[in-house]
PDB file of C-alpha atoms and ligand atoms in Angstrom:
ATOM      1  CA  UNK A  22      90.463 111.975  97.377  1.00 56.00           C
ATOM      2  CA  UNK A  23      94.244 111.877  97.761  1.00 57.00           C
ATOM      3  CA  UNK A  24      96.623 113.803  99.929  1.00 58.00           C
ATOM      4  CA  UNK A  25     100.105 114.239  98.510  1.00 58.00           C
ATOM      5  CA  UNK A  26     102.906 115.326 100.792  1.00 60.00           C
ATOM      6  CA  UNK A  27     106.068 117.068  99.639  1.00 67.00           C
ATOM      7  CA  UNK A  28     107.942 113.791  99.985  1.00 68.00           C
ATOM      8  CA  UNK A  29     105.847 112.263  97.222  1.00 71.00           C
ATOM      9  CA  UNK A  30     104.101 109.957  99.673  1.00 72.00           C
ATOM     10  CA  UNK A  31     100.498 109.629  98.521  1.00 77.00           C
ATOM     11  CA  UNK A  32      97.618 108.830 100.890  1.00 75.00           C
ATOM     12  CA  UNK A  33      94.416 107.681  99.292  1.00 83.00           C
ATOM     13  CA  UNK A  34      90.939 107.293 100.732  1.00 83.00           C
ATOM     14  CA  UNK A  35      91.605 103.554 100.928  1.00 82.00           C
ATOM     15  CA  UNK A  36      94.709 104.185 103.031  1.00 80.00           C
ATOM     16  CA  UNK A  37      92.640 106.216 105.484  1.00 78.00           C
ATOM     17  CA  UNK A  38      89.939 103.536 105.580  1.00 85.00           C
ATOM     18  CA  UNK A  39      92.577 101.065 106.750  1.00 84.00           C
ATOM     19  CA  UNK A  40      94.766 103.392 108.811  1.00 81.00           C
ATOM     20  CA  UNK A  41      92.051 104.972 110.947  1.00 84.00           C
ATOM     21  CA  UNK A  42      90.593 101.699 112.323  1.00 83.00           C
ATOM     22  CA  UNK A  43      94.100 100.300 112.869  1.00 85.00           C
ATOM     23  CA  UNK A  44      95.066 103.454 114.778  1.00 85.00           C
ATOM     24  CA  UNK A  45      91.888 103.374 116.879  1.00 87.00           C
ATOM     25  CA  UNK A  46      92.280  99.676 117.720  1.00 87.00           C
ATOM     26  CA  UNK A  47      95.985 100.162 118.524  1.00 87.00           C
ATOM     27  CA  UNK A  48      95.243 103.106 120.804  1.00 87.00           C
ATOM     28  CA  UNK A  49      92.482 101.194 122.588  1.00 86.00           C
ATOM     29  CA  UNK A  50      94.704  98.122 123.008  1.00 85.00           C
ATOM     30  CA  UNK A  51      97.552 100.252 124.352  1.00 86.00           C
ATOM     31  CA  UNK A  52      95.216 101.929 126.815  1.00 84.00           C
ATOM     32  CA  UNK A  53      93.812  98.601 128.030  1.00 85.00           C
ATOM     33  CA  UNK A  54      97.283  97.051 128.390  1.00 80.00           C
ATOM     34  CA  UNK A  55      98.538 100.058 130.383  1.00 78.00           C
ATOM     35  CA  UNK A  56      95.458  99.901 132.641  1.00 74.00           C
ATOM     36  CA  UNK A  57      95.990  96.177 133.176  1.00 72.00           C
ATOM     37  CA  UNK A  58      99.682  96.572 134.020  1.00 68.00           C
ATOM     38  CA  UNK A  59      98.947  99.507 136.290  1.00 63.00           C
ATOM     39  CA  UNK A  60      96.280  97.579 138.197  1.00 61.00           C
ATOM     40  CA  UNK A  61      98.665  94.660 138.712  1.00 61.00           C
ATOM     41  CA  UNK A  62     101.432  96.765 140.239  1.00 59.00           C
ATOM     42  CA  UNK A  63      99.518  99.352 142.231  1.00 56.00           C
ATOM     43  CA  UNK A  64      95.920  99.691 143.247  1.00 59.00           C
ATOM     44  CA  UNK A  65      94.640 103.191 142.875  1.00 72.00           C
ATOM     45  CA  UNK A  66      95.683 105.258 145.877  1.00 83.00           C
ATOM     46  CA  UNK A  67      97.302 102.380 147.793  1.00 90.00           C
ATOM     47  CA  UNK A  68     100.806 102.714 149.185  1.00 92.00           C
ATOM     48  CA  UNK A  69     100.550  99.362 150.932  1.00 94.00           C
ATOM     49  CA  UNK A  70     100.431  96.681 148.254  1.00 91.00           C
ATOM     50  CA  UNK A  71     101.174  93.605 150.353  1.00 93.00           C
ATOM     51  CA  UNK A  72     101.525  94.003 154.129  1.00 95.00           C
ATOM     52  CA  UNK A  73      98.756  92.551 156.341  1.00 95.00           C
ATOM     53  CA  UNK A  74      96.137  93.141 153.644  1.00 95.00           C
ATOM     54  CA  UNK A  75      93.607  91.100 155.654  1.00 96.00           C
ATOM     55  CA  UNK A  76      93.676  93.759 158.379  1.00 96.00           C
ATOM     56  CA  UNK A  77      91.505  96.920 158.110  1.00 96.00           C
ATOM     57  CA  UNK A  78      94.431  99.044 159.371  1.00 96.00           C
ATOM     58  CA  UNK A  79      98.131  98.288 159.773  1.00 97.00           C
ATOM     59  CA  UNK A  80      99.325  99.640 163.109  1.00 97.00           C
ATOM     60  CA  UNK A  81     102.496  98.888 165.057  1.00 96.00           C
ATOM     61  CA  UNK A  82     103.220 100.191 168.522  1.00 96.00           C
ATOM     62  CA  UNK A  83     106.466 100.083 170.487  1.00 95.00           C
ATOM     63  CA  UNK A  84     107.300 101.208 173.986  1.00 95.00           C
ATOM     64  CA  UNK A  85     110.204 103.654 174.081  1.00 91.00           C
ATOM     65  CA  UNK A  86     111.908 101.535 176.717  1.00 91.00           C
ATOM     66  CA  UNK A  87     111.916  98.547 174.347  1.00 93.00           C
ATOM     67  CA  UNK A  88     113.465 100.334 171.360  1.00 93.00           C
ATOM     68  CA  UNK A  89     116.963 100.246 172.767  1.00 93.00           C
ATOM     69  CA  UNK A  90     119.591 102.617 171.393  1.00 95.00           C
ATOM     70  CA  UNK A  91     118.455 102.626 167.750  1.00 96.00           C
ATOM     71  CA  UNK A  92     115.527 101.457 165.602  1.00 97.00           C
ATOM     72  CA  UNK A  93     115.075 101.852 161.831  1.00 98.00           C
ATOM     73  CA  UNK A  94     111.493 101.790 160.569  1.00 98.00           C
ATOM     74  CA  UNK A  95     110.289 101.344 157.003  1.00 98.00           C
ATOM     75  CA  UNK A  96     108.357 104.172 155.350  1.00 97.00           C
ATOM     76  CA  UNK A  97     108.261 102.759 151.807  1.00 97.00           C
ATOM     77  CA  UNK A  98     106.057  99.739 152.631  1.00 97.00           C
ATOM     78  CA  UNK A  99     108.369  97.429 150.640  1.00 96.00           C
ATOM     79  CA  UNK A 100     110.329  95.869 153.500  1.00 97.00           C
ATOM     80  CA  UNK A 101     110.060  92.119 154.040  1.00 97.00           C
ATOM     81  CA  UNK A 102     110.716  92.841 157.747  1.00 97.00           C
ATOM     82  CA  UNK A 103     108.017  95.539 158.028  1.00 97.00           C
ATOM     83  CA  UNK A 104     107.693  97.649 160.116  1.00 97.00           C
ATOM     84  CA  UNK A 105     111.493  97.561 160.168  1.00 98.00           C
ATOM     85  CA  UNK A 106     113.574  98.747 157.217  1.00 98.00           C
ATOM     86  CA  UNK A 107     115.462  96.061 155.310  1.00 98.00           C
ATOM     87  CA  UNK A 108     116.883  98.353 152.630  1.00 98.00           C
ATOM     88  CA  UNK A 109     114.145  97.614 150.069  1.00 98.00           C
ATOM     89  CA  UNK A 110     113.641 101.377 149.655  1.00 98.00           C
ATOM     90  CA  UNK A 111     116.884 101.522 147.661  1.00 98.00           C
ATOM     91  CA  UNK A 112     115.486  99.262 144.921  1.00 97.00           C
ATOM     92  CA  UNK A 113     112.155 101.102 144.995  1.00 96.00           C
ATOM     93  CA  UNK A 114     113.927 104.448 144.565  1.00 97.00           C
ATOM     94  CA  UNK A 115     116.056 103.117 141.699  1.00 97.00           C
ATOM     95  CA  UNK A 116     113.018 101.696 139.889  1.00 96.00           C
ATOM     96  CA  UNK A 117     110.675 104.642 140.384  1.00 94.00           C
ATOM     97  CA  UNK A 118     112.883 107.691 140.829  1.00 97.00           C
ATOM     98  CA  UNK A 119     111.321 108.160 144.258  1.00 96.00           C
ATOM     99  CA  UNK A 120     113.333 109.344 147.252  1.00 97.00           C
ATOM    100  CA  UNK A 121     111.841 107.550 150.244  1.00 97.00           C
ATOM    101  CA  UNK A 122     113.916 106.333 153.159  1.00 98.00           C
ATOM    102  CA  UNK A 123     113.486 104.975 156.669  1.00 98.00           C
ATOM    103  CA  UNK A 124     112.588 106.640 159.942  1.00 98.00           C
ATOM    104  CA  UNK A 125     115.541 106.287 162.309  1.00 97.00           C
ATOM    105  CA  UNK A 126     114.993 106.704 166.029  1.00 96.00           C
ATOM    106  CA  UNK A 127     118.087 106.663 168.198  1.00 94.00           C
ATOM    107  CA  UNK A 128     119.463 107.918 171.432  1.00 92.00           C
ATOM    108  CA  UNK A 129     121.586 111.027 171.001  1.00 91.00           C
ATOM    109  CA  UNK A 130     124.849 109.285 171.744  1.00 80.00           C
ATOM    110  CA  UNK A 131     124.092 106.127 169.712  1.00 63.00           C
TER     111      UNK A 131
HETATM  112  S1  FES B 218     112.759  99.230 153.376  1.00 97.65           S
HETATM  113 FE1  FES B 218     111.194 100.694 153.454  1.00 97.65          FE
HETATM  114  S2  FES B 218     112.225 102.470 154.124  1.00 97.65           S
HETATM  115 FE2  FES B 218     113.770 101.030 154.025  1.00 97.65          FE
END
């Protein structure tokens, strides 16, 4: 059996016997590599990939009187000063196309 395309390119049964397994193995390898890379960068459903992972729940609490005139809190979970924003959201947004930013709490006149 041979399939001849308009370009004159001829595919024989032997071509298919080689091409099909190569395509299947390539697709499987690509799938496994993408799964591996995905699992390294982000666990399924986790937004927190590195902060206090030994704790069952990450909670921070502040008294209003202790905040002062202004506090900037991280909402992207990438800050090295978590729970405070250190600007890491900018890099995250550039790399992912996301649009996250901090929570800013301030007195009206601050
Ligand atoms: S570093 Fe996370 S919101 Fe700014």
